[in-house]
Short mmCIF file of C-alpha atoms and ligand atoms in Angstrom, two decimals:
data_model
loop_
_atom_site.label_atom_id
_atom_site.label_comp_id
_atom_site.label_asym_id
_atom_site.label_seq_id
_atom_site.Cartn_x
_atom_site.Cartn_y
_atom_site.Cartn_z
CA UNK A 1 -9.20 23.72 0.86
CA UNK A 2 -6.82 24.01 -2.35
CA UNK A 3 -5.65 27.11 -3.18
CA UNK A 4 -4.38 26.74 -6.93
CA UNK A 5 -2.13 29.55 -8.19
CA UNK A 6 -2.26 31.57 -11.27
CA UNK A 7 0.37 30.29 -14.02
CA UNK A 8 2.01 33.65 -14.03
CA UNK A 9 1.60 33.99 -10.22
CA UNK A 10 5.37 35.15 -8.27
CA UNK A 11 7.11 33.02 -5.65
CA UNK A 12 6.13 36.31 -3.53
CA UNK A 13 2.46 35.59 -4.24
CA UNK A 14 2.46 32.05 -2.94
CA UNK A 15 4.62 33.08 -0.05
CA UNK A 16 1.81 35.65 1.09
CA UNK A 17 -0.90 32.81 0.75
CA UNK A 18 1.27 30.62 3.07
CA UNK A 19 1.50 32.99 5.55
CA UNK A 20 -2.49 34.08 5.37
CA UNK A 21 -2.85 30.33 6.22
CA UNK A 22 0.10 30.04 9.23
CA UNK A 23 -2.10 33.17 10.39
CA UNK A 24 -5.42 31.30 10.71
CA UNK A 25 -3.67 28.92 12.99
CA UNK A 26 -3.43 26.29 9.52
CA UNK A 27 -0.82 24.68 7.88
CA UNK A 28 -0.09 25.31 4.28
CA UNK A 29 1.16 21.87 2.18
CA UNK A 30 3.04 23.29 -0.89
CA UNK A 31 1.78 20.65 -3.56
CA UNK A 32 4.06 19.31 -6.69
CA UNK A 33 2.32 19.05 -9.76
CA UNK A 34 2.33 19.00 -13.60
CA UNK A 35 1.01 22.25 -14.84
CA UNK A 36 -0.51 23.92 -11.29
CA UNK A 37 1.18 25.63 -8.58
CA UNK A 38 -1.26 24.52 -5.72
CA UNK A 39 -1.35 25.03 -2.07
CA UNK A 40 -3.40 22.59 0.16
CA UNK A 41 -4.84 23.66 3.67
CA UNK A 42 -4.03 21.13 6.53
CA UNK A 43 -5.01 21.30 10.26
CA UNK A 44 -8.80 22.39 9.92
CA UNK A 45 -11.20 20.87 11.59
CA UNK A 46 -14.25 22.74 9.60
CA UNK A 47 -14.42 24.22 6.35
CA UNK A 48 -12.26 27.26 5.27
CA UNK A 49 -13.74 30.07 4.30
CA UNK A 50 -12.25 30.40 0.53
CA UNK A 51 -13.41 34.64 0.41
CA UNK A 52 -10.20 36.15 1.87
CA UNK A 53 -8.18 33.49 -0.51
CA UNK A 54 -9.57 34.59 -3.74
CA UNK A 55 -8.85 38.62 -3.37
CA UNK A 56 -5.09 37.90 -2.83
CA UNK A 57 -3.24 38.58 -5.76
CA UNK A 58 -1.59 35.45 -8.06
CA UNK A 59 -4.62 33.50 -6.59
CA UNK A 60 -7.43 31.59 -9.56
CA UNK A 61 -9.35 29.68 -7.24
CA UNK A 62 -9.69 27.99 -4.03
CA UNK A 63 -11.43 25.02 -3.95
CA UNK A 64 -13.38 23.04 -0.74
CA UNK A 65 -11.70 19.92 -0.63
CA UNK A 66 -14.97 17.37 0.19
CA UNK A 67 -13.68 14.69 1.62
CA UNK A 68 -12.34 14.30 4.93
CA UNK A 69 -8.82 13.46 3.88
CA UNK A 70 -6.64 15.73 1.89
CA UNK A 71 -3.47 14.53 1.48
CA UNK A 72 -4.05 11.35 -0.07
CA UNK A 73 -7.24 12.70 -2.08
CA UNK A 74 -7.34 12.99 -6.47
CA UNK A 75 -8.75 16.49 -6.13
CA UNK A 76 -5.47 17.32 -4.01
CA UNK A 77 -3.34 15.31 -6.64
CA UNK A 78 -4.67 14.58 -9.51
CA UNK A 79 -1.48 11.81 -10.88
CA UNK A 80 -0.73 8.54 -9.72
CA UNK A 81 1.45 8.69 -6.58
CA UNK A 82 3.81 6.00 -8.25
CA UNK A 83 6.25 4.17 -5.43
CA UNK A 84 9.75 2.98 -6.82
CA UNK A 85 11.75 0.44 -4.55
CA UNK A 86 15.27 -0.22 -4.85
CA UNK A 87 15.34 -2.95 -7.70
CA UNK A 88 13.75 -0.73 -9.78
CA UNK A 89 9.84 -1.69 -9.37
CA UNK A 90 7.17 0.85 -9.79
CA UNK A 91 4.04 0.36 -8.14
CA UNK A 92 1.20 2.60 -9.40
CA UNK A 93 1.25 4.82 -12.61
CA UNK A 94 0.11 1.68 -15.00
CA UNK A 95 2.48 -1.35 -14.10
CA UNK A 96 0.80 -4.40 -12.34
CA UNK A 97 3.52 -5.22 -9.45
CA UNK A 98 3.71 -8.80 -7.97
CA UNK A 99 4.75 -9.83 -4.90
CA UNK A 100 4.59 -13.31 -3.70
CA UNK A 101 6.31 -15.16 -0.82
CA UNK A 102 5.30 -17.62 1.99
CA UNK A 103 2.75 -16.05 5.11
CA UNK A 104 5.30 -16.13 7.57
CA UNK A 105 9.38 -16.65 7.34
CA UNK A 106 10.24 -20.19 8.20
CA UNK A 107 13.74 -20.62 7.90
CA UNK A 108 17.27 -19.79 5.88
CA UNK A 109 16.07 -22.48 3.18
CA UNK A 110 12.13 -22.32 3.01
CA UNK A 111 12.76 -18.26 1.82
CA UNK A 112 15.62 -19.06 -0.28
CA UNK A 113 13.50 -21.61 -2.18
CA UNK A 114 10.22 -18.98 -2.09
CA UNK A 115 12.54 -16.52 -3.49
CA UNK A 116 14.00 -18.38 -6.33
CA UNK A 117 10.35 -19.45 -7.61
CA UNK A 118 9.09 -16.19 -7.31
CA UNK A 119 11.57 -14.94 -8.80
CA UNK A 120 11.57 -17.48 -11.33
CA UNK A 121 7.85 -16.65 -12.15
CA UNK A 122 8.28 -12.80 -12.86
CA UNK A 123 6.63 -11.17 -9.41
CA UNK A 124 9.52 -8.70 -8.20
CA UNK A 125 8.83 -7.99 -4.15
CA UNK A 126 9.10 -10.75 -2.10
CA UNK A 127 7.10 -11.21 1.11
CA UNK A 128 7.76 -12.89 4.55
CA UNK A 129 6.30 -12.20 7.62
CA UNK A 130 8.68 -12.20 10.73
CA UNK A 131 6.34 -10.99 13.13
CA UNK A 132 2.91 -12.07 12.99
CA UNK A 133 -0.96 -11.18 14.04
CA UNK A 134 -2.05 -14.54 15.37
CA UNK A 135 -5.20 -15.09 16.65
CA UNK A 136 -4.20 -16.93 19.40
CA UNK A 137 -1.21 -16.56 21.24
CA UNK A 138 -0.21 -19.68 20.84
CA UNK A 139 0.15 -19.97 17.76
CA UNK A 140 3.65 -19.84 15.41
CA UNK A 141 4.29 -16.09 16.28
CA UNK A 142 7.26 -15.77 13.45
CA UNK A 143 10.91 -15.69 13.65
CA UNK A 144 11.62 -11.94 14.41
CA UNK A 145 14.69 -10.45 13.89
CA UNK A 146 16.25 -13.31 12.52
CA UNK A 147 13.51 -14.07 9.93
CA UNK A 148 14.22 -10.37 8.57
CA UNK A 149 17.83 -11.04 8.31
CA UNK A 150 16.46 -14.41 6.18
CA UNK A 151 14.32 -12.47 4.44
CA UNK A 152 16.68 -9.77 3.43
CA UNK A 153 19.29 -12.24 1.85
CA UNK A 154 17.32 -14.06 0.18
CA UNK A 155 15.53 -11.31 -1.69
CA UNK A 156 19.08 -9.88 -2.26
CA UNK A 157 19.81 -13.30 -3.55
CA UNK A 158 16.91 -12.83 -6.32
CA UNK A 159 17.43 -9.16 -6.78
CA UNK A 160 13.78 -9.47 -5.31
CA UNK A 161 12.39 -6.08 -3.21
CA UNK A 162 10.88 -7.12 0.22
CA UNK A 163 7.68 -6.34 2.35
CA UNK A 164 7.68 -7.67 5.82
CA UNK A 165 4.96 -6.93 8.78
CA UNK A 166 5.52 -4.65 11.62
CA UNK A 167 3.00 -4.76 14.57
CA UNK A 168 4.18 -2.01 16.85
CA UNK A 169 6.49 1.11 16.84
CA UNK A 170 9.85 -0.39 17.97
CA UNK A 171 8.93 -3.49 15.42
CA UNK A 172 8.80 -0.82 12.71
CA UNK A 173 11.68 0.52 13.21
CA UNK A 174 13.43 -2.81 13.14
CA UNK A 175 11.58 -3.97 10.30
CA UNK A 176 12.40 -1.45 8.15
CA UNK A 177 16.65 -1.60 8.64
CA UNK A 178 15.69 -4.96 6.63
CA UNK A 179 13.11 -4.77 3.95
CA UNK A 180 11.70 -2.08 1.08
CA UNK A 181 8.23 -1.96 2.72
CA UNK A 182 6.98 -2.35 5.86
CA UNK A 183 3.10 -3.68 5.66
CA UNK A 184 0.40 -2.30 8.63
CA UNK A 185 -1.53 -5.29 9.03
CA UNK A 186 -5.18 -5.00 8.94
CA UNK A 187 -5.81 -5.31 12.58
CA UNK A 188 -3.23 -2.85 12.54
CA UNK A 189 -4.97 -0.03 10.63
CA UNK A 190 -6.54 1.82 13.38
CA UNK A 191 -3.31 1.69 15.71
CA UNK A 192 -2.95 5.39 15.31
CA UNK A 193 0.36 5.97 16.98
CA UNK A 194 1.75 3.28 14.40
CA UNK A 195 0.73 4.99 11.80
CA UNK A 196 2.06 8.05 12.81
CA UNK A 197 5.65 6.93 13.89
CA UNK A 198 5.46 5.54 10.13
CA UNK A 199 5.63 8.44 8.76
CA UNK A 200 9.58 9.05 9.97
CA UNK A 201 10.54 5.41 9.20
CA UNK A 202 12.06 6.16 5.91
CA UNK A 203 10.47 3.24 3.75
CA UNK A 204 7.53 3.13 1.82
CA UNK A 205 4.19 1.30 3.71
CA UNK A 206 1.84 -1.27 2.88
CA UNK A 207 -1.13 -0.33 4.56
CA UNK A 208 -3.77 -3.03 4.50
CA UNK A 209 -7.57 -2.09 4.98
CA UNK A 210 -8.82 -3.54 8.08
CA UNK A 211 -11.17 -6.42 8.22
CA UNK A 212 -14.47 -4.10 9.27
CA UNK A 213 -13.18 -0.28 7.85
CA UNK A 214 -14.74 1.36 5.52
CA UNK A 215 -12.76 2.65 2.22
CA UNK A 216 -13.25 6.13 4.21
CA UNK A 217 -11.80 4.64 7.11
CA UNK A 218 -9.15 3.22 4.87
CA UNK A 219 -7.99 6.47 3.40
CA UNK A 220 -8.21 8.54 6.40
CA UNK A 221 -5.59 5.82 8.09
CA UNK A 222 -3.65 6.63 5.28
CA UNK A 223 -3.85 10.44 5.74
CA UNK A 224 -2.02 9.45 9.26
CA UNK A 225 0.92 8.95 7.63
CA UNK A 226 1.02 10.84 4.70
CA UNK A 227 0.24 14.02 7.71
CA UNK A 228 3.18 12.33 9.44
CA UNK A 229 5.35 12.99 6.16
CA UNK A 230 5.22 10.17 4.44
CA UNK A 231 3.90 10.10 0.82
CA UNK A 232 4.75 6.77 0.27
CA UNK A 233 1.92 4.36 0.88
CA UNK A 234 0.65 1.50 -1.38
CA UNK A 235 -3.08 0.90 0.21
CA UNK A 236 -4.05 -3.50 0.23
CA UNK A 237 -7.23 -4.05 -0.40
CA UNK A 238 -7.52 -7.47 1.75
CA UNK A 239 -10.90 -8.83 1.93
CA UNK A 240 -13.52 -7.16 4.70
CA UNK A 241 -15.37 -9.52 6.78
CA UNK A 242 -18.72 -11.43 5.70
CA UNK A 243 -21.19 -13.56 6.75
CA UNK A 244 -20.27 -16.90 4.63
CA UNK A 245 -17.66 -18.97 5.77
CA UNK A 246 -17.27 -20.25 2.54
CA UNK A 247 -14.63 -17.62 2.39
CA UNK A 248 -12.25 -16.46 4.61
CA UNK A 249 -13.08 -12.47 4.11
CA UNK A 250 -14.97 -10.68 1.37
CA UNK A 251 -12.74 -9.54 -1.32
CA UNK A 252 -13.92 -6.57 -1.63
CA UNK A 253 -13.27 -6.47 -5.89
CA UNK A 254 -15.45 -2.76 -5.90
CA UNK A 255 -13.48 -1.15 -3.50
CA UNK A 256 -10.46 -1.37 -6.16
CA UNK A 257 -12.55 1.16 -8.95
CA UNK A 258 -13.89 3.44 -6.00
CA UNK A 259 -10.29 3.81 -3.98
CA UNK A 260 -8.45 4.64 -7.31
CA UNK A 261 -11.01 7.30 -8.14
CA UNK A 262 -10.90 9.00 -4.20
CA UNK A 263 -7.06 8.44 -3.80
CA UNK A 264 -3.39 8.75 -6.39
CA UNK A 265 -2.45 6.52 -4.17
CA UNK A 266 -1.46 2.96 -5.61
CA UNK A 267 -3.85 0.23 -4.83
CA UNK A 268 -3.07 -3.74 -4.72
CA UNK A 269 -5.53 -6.42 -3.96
CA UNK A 270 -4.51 -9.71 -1.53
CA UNK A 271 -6.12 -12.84 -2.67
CA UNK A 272 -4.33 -14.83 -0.40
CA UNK A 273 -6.20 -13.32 2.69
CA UNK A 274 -9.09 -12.05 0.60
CA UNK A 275 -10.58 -15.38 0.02
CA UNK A 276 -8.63 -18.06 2.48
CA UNK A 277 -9.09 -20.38 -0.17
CA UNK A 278 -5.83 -21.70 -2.57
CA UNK A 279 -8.48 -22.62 -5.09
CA UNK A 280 -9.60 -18.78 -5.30
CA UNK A 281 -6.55 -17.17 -5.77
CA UNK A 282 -5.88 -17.30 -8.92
CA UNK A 283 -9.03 -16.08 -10.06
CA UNK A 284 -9.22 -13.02 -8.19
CA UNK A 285 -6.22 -12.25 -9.32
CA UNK A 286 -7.41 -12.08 -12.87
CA UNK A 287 -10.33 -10.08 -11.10
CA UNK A 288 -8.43 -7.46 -9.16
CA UNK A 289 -5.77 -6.56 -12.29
CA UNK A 290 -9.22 -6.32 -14.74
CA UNK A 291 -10.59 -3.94 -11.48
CA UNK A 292 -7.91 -1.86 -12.03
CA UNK A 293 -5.45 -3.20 -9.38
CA UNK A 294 -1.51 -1.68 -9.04
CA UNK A 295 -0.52 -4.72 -8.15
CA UNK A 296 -1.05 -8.23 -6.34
CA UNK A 297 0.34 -9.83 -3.31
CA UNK A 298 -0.62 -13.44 -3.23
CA UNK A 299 1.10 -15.96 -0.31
CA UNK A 300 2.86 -18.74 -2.07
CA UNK A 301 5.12 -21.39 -0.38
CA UNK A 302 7.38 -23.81 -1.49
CA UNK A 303 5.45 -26.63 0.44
CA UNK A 304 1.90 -24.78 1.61
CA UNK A 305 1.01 -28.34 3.07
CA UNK A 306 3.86 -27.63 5.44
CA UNK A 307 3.71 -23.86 6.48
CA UNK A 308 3.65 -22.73 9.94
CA UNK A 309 0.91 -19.95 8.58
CA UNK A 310 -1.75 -19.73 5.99
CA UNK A 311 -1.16 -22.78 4.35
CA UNK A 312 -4.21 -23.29 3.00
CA UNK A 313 -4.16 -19.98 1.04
CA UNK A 314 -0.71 -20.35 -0.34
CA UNK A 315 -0.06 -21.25 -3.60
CA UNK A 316 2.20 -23.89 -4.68
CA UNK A 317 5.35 -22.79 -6.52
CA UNK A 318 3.82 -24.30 -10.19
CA UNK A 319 0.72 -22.20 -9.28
CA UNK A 320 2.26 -19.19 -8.36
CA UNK A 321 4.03 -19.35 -11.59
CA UNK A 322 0.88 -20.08 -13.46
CA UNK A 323 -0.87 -17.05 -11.47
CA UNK A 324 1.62 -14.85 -12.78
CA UNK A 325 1.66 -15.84 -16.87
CA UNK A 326 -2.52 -15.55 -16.15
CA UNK A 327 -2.03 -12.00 -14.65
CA UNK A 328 0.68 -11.10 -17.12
CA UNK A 329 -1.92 -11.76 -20.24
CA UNK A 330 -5.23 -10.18 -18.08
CA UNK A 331 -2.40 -6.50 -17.94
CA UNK A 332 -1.42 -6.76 -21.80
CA UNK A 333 -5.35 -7.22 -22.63
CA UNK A 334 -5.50 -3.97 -21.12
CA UNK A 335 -2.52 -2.01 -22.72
CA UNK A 336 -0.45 -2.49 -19.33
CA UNK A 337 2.50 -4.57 -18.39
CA UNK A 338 3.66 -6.37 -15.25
CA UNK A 339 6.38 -4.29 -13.10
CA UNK A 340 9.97 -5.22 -14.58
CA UNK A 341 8.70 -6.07 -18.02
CA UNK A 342 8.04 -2.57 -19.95
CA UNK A 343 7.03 -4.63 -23.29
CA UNK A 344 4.41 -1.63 -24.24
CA UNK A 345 6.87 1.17 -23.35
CA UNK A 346 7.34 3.66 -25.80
C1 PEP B 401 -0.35 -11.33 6.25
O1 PEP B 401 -0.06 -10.60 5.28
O2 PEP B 401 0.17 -12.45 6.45
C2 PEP B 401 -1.42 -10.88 7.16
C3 PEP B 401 -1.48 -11.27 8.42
O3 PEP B 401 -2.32 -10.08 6.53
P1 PEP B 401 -3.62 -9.31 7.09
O4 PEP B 401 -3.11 -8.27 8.02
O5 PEP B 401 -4.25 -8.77 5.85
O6 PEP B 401 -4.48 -10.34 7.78
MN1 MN B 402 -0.89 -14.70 6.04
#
């Protein structure tokens, strides 16, 4: 339930609806916007019944909110929730954002020369995974703490903003002394405690969809942490799992239209993990930014023949460069501009 004030209505007014809703046992979410003073209903299980909301005074409407998340919904906010990291990068509101960087941190130099090409290309976050979701436990599990101290000089290095993976509470915490974003992995997206203790960690979150979850599912994993108190998420849209092995995942190109319309949240696609295939990349990155995408974040790696992760759907550094001048033209067709390069302001 929204409770939307009238224009005229008195800071007494909306303090009387507050406390009607503390009464019912609910928690009212003062919400900042343009033109409306609004007040959202959190903590109900079931519908509220709008008819003792209307007769109090200052009060125009109160409107059922349909879908099962609130916080994160358009009909709660109608304007782009638009993220700004420390280098200056926006991410939702209009820009296209790129961030590129190898699957997982290697070492001091392999990040260094990711960063410079990246860089170099025009993509403004740079990503590195230091702790990583393997599938098998054997497998190159990432540097850790040391690969976020890599990761963090090197995008300093570059002026470059940073995402980096955390897998667990106490990695979150770590993770984010060192980057701009920490990224919820898709496995990750059900781990509800994670996403709860995110909402205290300070940083924006990458939160990708997980492989199987439903854009419902999806949005209500980001209602964890926006309930937590964080309002800064950037939902991934990072393939869902199909049938044909032709591709890694299914990227799921729809799901880009239909989030932005349920959600002000921004929305990037991954074509890295989206597809598995090098070969694909570059097209779907056309595809997502024509869908509508915020932004892209494609694994690239100074030489993908010889990374420890994800080689296979990492781009070379003349390809990442080439993915970005391609993505670049695909925003001005549209009136929009890539993150860092405000040619249509004004
Ligand atoms: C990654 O970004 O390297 C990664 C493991 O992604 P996902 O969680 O989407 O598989
Ligand atoms: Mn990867």
């Amino acid at each position: 339930m929204l409770i939307v004030m009238k224009s005229d209505a008195t800071p007494a007014q909306v303090d009387e609806v507050c406390r009607q809703i503390e009464l019912l046992g609910l928690r009212p979410v003062p919400i900042p916007g343009g033109g409306r003073t609004a007040i959202g209903i959190t903590g109900n299980d079931r519908a509220v019944d709008p008819g003792p909301f209307v007769g109090l005074e200052g009060v125009r409407d109160a409107i059922p909110v349909s879908a099962p998340y609130k916080l994160v919904s358009r009909e709660w906010r109608p304007n782009d929730t638009v993220v700004t990291l420390p280098n200056g990068t926006r991410i939702g509101g209009g820009a296209v954002c790129v961030m590129g960087g190898p699957c997982s941190i290697e070492s001091d130099a392999q990040i260094h020369a990711a960063a410079a090409f990246v860089a170099e290309a025009g993509a403004t976050v740079l990503r590195g995974g230091a702790f990583k979701p393997r599938t098998s436990p054997y497998a190159f599990q990432g540097l850790g703490e040391e690969g976020l101290r890599m990761l963090r000089e090197a995008g300093r290095a570059h002026d470059l903003a940073t995402v980096s993976e955390a897998m667990d509470i106490a990695g979150a915490e770590l993770v984010a002394e060192y980057v701009d974003i920490v990224q919820v992995g898709a496995r990750n997206m059900h781990s509800f405690g994670l996403l709860r203790a995110l909402g205290s960690i300070g940083k924006p979150i990458l939160l990708k969809r997980g492989p199987a979850s439903t854009i419902e599912e999806w949005l209500l994993a980001a209602e964890y942490i926006l309930d937590a108190g964080n309002s800064e998420v950037i939902l991934c849209e990072r393939g869902i799992r199909g049938f044909d092995p032709a591709t890694r995942n299914v990227l799921d190109l729809a799901a880009i239209p239909v989030a932005k319309s349920l959600t002000h949240l921004p929305v990037i696609a991954d074509p890295s993990h989206g597809t598995g295939r090098r070969d694909a990349i570059l097209p779907m990155s056309r595809a997502a930014v024509a869908a509508g995408a915020d932004g892209l974040i494609i694994e690239a790696h100074p030489h993908p023949d010889q990374a420890r992760s994800d080689g296979k759907q990492s781009l070379y550094p003349a390809q990442f460069h080439q993915a970005v001048l391609e993505v670049r033209q695909v925003a001005r067709a549209l009136g929009r501009d890539l993150a860092g390069e405000a040619v249509n302001a004004g």
